[in-house]
Tab-separated table of C-alpha atoms in Angstrom:
chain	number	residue	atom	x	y	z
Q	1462	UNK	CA	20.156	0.430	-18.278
Q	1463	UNK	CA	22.316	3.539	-17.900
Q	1464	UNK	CA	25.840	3.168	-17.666
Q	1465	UNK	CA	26.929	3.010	-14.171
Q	1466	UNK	CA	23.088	2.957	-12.695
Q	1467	UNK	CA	22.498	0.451	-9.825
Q	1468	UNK	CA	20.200	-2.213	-10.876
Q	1469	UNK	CA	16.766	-1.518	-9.147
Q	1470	UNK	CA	14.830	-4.126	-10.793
Q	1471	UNK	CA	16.027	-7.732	-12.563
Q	1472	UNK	CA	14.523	-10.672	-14.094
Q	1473	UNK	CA	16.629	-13.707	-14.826
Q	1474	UNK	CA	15.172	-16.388	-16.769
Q	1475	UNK	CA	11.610	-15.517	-15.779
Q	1476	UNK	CA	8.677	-18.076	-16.969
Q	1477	UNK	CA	5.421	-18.118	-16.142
Q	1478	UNK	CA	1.843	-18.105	-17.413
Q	1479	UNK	CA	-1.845	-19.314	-16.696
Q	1480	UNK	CA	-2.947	-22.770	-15.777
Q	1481	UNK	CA	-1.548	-25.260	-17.817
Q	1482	UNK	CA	-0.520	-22.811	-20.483
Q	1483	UNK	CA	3.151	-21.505	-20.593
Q	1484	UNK	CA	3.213	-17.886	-21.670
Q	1485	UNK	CA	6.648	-16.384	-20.487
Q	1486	UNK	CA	9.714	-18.760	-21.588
Q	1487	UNK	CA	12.906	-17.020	-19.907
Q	1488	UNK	CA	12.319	-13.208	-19.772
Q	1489	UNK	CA	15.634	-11.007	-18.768
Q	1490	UNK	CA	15.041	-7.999	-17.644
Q	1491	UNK	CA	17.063	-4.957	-16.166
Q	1492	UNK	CA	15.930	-1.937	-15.302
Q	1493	UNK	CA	18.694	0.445	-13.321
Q	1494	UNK	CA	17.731	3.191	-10.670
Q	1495	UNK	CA	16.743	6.308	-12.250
Q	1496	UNK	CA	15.981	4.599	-15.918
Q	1497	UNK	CA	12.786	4.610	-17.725
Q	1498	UNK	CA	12.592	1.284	-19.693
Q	1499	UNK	CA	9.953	0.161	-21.732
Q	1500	UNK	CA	8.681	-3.380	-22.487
Q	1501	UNK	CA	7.219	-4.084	-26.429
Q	1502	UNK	CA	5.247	-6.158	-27.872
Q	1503	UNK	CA	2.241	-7.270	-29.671
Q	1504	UNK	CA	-0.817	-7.841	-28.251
Q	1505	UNK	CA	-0.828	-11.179	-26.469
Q	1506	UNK	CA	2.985	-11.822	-26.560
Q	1507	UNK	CA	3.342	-11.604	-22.468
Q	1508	UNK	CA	3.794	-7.978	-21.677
Q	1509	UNK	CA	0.966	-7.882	-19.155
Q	1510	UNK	CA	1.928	-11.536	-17.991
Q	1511	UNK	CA	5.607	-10.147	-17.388
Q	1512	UNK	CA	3.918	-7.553	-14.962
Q	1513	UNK	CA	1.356	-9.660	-13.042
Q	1514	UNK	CA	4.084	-11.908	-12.746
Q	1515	UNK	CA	6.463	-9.539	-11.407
Q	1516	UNK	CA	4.236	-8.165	-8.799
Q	1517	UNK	CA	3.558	-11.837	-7.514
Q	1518	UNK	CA	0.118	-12.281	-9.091
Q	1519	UNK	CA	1.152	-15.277	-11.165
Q	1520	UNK	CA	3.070	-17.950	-9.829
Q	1521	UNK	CA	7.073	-18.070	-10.800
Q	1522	UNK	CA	7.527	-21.632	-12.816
Q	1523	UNK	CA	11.522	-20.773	-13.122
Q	1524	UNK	CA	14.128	-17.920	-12.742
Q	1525	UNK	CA	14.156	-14.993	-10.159
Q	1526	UNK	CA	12.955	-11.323	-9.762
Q	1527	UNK	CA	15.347	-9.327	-7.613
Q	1528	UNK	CA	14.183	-5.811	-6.098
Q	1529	UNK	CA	16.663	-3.533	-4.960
Q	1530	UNK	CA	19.163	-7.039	-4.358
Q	1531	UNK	CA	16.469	-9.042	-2.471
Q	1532	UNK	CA	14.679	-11.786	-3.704
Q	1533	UNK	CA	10.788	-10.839	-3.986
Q	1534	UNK	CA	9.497	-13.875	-5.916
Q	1535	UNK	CA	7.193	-15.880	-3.897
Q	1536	UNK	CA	5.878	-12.928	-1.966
Q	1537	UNK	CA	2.543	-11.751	-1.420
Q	1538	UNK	CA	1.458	-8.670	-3.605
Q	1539	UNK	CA	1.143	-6.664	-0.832
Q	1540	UNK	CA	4.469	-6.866	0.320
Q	1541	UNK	CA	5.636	-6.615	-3.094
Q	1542	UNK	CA	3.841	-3.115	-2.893
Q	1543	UNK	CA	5.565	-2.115	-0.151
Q	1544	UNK	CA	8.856	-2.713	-1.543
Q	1545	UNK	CA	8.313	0.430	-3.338
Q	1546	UNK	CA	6.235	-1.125	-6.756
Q	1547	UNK	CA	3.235	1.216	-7.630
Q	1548	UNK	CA	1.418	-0.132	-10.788
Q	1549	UNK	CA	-0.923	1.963	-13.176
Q	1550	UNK	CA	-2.883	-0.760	-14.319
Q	1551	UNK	CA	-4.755	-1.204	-17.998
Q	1552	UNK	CA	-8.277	-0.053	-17.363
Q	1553	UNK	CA	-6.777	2.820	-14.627
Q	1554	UNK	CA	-9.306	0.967	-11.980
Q	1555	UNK	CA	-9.758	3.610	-9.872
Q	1556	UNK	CA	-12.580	4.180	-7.666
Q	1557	UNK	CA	-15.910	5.173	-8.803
Q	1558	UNK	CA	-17.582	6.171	-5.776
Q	1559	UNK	CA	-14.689	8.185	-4.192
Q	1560	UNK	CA	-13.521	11.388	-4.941
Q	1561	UNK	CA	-10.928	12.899	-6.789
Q	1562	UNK	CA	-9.026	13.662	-3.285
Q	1563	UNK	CA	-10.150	10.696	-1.448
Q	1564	UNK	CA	-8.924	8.531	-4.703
Q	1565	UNK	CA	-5.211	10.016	-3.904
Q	1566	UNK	CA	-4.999	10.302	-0.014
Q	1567	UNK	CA	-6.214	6.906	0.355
Q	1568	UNK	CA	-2.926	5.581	-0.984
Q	1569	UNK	CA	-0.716	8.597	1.202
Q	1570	UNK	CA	2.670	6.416	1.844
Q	1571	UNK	CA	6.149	7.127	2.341
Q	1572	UNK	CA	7.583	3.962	3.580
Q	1573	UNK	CA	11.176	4.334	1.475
Q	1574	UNK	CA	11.014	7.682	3.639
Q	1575	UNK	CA	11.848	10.469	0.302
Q	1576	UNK	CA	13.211	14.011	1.573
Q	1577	UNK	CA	10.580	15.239	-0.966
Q	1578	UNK	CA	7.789	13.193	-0.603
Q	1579	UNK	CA	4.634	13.115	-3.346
Q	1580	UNK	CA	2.215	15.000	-1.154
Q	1581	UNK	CA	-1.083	15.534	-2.644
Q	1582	UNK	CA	-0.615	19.368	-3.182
Q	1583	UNK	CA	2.439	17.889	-5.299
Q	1584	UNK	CA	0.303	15.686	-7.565
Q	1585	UNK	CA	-2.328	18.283	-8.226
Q	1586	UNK	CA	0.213	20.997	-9.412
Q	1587	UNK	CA	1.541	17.903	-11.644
Q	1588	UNK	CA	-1.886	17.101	-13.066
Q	1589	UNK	CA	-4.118	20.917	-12.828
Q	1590	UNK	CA	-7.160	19.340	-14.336
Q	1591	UNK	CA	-7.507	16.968	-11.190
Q	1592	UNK	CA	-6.715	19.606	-8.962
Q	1593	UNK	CA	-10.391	21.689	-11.018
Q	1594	UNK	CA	-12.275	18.333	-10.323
Q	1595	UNK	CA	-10.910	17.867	-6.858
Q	1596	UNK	CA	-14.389	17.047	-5.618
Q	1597	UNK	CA	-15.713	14.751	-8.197
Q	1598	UNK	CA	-16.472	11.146	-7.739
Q	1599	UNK	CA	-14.139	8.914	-9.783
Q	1600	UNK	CA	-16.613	7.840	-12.125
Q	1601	UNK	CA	-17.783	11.303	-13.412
Q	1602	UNK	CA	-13.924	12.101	-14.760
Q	1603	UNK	CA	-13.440	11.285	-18.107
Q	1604	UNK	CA	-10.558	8.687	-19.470
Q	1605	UNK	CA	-7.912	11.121	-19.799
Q	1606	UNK	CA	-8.737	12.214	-16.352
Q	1607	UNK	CA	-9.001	8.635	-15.133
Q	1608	UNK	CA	-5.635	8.296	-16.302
Q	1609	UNK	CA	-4.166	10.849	-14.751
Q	1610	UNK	CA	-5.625	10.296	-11.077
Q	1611	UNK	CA	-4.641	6.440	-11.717
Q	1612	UNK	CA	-1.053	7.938	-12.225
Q	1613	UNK	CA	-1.212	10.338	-9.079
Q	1614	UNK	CA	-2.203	7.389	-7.150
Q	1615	UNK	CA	0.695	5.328	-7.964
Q	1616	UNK	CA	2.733	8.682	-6.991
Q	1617	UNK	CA	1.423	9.166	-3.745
Q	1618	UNK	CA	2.569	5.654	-2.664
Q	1619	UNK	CA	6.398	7.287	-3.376
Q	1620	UNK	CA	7.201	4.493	-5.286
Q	1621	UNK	CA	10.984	3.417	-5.959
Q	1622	UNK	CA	9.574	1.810	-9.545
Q	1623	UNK	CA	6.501	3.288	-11.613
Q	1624	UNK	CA	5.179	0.769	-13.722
Q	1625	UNK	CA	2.770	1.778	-16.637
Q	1626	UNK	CA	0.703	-0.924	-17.939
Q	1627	UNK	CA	-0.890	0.367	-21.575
Q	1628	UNK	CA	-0.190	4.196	-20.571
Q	1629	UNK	CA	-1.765	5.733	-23.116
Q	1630	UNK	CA	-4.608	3.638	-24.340
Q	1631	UNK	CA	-7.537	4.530	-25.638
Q	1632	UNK	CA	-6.796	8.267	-24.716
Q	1633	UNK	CA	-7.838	11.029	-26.961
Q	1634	UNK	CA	-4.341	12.452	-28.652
Q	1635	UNK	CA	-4.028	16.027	-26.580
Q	1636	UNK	CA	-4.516	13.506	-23.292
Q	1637	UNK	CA	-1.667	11.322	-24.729
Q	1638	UNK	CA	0.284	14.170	-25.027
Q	1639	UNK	CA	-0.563	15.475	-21.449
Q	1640	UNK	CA	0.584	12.011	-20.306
Q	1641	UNK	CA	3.727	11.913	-22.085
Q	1642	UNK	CA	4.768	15.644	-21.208
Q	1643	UNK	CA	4.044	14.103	-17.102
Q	1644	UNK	CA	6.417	11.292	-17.648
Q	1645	UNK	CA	8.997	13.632	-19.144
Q	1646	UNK	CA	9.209	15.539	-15.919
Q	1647	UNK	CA	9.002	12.475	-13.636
Q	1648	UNK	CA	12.065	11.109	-15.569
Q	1649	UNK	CA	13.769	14.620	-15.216
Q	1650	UNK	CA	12.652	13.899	-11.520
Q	1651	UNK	CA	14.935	11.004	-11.185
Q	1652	UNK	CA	11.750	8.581	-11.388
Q	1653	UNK	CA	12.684	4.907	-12.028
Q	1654	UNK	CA	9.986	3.956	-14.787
Q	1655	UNK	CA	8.833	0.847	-16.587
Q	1656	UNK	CA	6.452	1.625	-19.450
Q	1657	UNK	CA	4.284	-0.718	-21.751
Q	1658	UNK	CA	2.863	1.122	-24.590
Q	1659	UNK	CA	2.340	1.102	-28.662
Q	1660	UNK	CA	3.309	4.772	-29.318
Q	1661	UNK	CA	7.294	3.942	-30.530
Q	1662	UNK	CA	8.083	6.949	-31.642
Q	1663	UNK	CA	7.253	8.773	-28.463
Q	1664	UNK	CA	8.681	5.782	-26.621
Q	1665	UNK	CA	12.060	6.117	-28.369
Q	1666	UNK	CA	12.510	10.110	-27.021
Q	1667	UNK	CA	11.158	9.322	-23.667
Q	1668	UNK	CA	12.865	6.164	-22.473
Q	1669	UNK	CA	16.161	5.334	-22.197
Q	1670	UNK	CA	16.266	1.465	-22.701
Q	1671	UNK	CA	13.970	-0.855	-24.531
Q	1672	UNK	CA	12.797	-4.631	-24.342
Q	1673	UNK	CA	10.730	-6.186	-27.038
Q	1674	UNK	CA	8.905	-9.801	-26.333
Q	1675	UNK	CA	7.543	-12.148	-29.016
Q	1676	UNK	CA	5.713	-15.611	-27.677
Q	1677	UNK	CA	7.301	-14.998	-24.164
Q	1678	UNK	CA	10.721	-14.769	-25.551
Q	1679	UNK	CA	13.043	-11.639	-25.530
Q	1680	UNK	CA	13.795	-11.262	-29.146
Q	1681	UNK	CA	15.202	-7.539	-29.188
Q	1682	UNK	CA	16.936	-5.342	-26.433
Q	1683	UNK	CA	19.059	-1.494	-26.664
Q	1684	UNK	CA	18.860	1.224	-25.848
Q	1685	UNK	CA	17.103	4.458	-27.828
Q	1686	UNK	CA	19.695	5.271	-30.094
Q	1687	UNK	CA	19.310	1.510	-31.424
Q	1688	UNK	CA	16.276	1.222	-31.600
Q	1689	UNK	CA	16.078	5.089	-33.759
Q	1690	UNK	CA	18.532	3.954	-35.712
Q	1691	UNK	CA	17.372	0.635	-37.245
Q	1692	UNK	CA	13.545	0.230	-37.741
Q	1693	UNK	CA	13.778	-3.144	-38.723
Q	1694	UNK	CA	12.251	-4.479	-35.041
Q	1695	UNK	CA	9.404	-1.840	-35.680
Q	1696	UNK	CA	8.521	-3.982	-38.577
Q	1697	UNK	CA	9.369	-7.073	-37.473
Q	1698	UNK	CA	7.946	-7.261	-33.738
Q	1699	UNK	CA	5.724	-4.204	-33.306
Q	1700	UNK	CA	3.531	-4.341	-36.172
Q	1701	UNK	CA	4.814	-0.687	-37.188
């Protein structure tokens, strides 16, 4: 978190999981206004369970998640949402038989009531290519395209926290870059961001603190200049 930022989001001693099977064991987690933090891990260490968790779609076994100071565990997704969470989720899921336009307006919101709303003029000068395919049913964009209008999306709710579940995956590497250079202006923007994704070294000069999770357990946290400096959890928890 940066110095002196108000804590947005927090997870104390967070555990959780599926059925009978345990997954999270204790996840802390701070994320202050205006950060971009990321959350690490390999595949199937509770990254994605840490999210549906946090935006009440698995039950809380133990601990607390605190939004803005209030207590949002136990709520319904919904009103989770309108909090001020927006999710991008893995697999973009947007809709196939809608427009590009209709994809974006659907989700027109501005409950936290922003001076300078995302408007969708705003979010087509942000991403150009959607504003050329404007017209275009969901499923004739391409992934780096879905990607993009799954982000807008998320924007146009005016969201207090941007999560970013596998931001970059499976994207062609101009695309990735298109996505990074977006989140580089919506953290210049002031944009409180939570990202999951495998690309460290882009992760490292984008975000400004870092989690890593192994078996449900927080085994590393710092911020970027840590994590730059000693490689040693790139090795030892990212598969790097």
């Amino acid at each position: 978190m940066k110095p002196g930022a108000e804590a947005l989001l927090e997870l104390r001693g967070v555990q959780s999981g599926y059925g009978a099977s345990k997954v999270l064991f204790g996840i802390d987690l701070t994320i202050g206004v205006g950060t971009v933090a990321t959350l690490l891990g390999r595949n199937g260490m509770g990254k994605t369970t840490t999210i549906r968790t946090l935006l009440g779609l698995l039950p809380l076994r133990a601990g607390e998640i605190r939004f803005a100071g209030e207590r949002i565990d136990g709520r319904a997704t919904d009103a989770i949402g309108r909090l001020g969470l927006a999710l991008v989720p893995e697999g973009r899921q947007v809709f196939p038989n809608l427009t590009v336009r209709e994809n974006l307006v659907a989700f027109a919101a501005n409950r936290a009531s922003h001076a300078d709303p995302w408007t969708l003029d705003k979010v087509l000068a942000l991403f150009p290519r959607l504003a050329e395919r404007c017209d275009n049913l969901g499923n004739q964009l391409s992934g780096g395209e879905q990607q993009m209008l799954a982000i807008g999306r998320a924007l146009m709710t005016n969201p207090r926290l941007l999560v970013l579940d596998e931001a970059t995956e499976g994207l062609a590497p101009l695309v990735r870059e298109d996505i990074w250079r977006c989140l580089g202006k919506l953290k210049a923007a002031g944009q409180t961001i939570l990202v999951i994704d495998k690309y460290i070294e882009r992760l490292v000069r984008l975000a400004d603190a870092h989690t890593i999770i192994e078996r449900g357990h927080v085994v590393w946290r710092g911020d970027s200049a840590a994590l730059a400096a000693d490689r040693s959890p790139w090795h030892r928890y990212l598969g790097v």
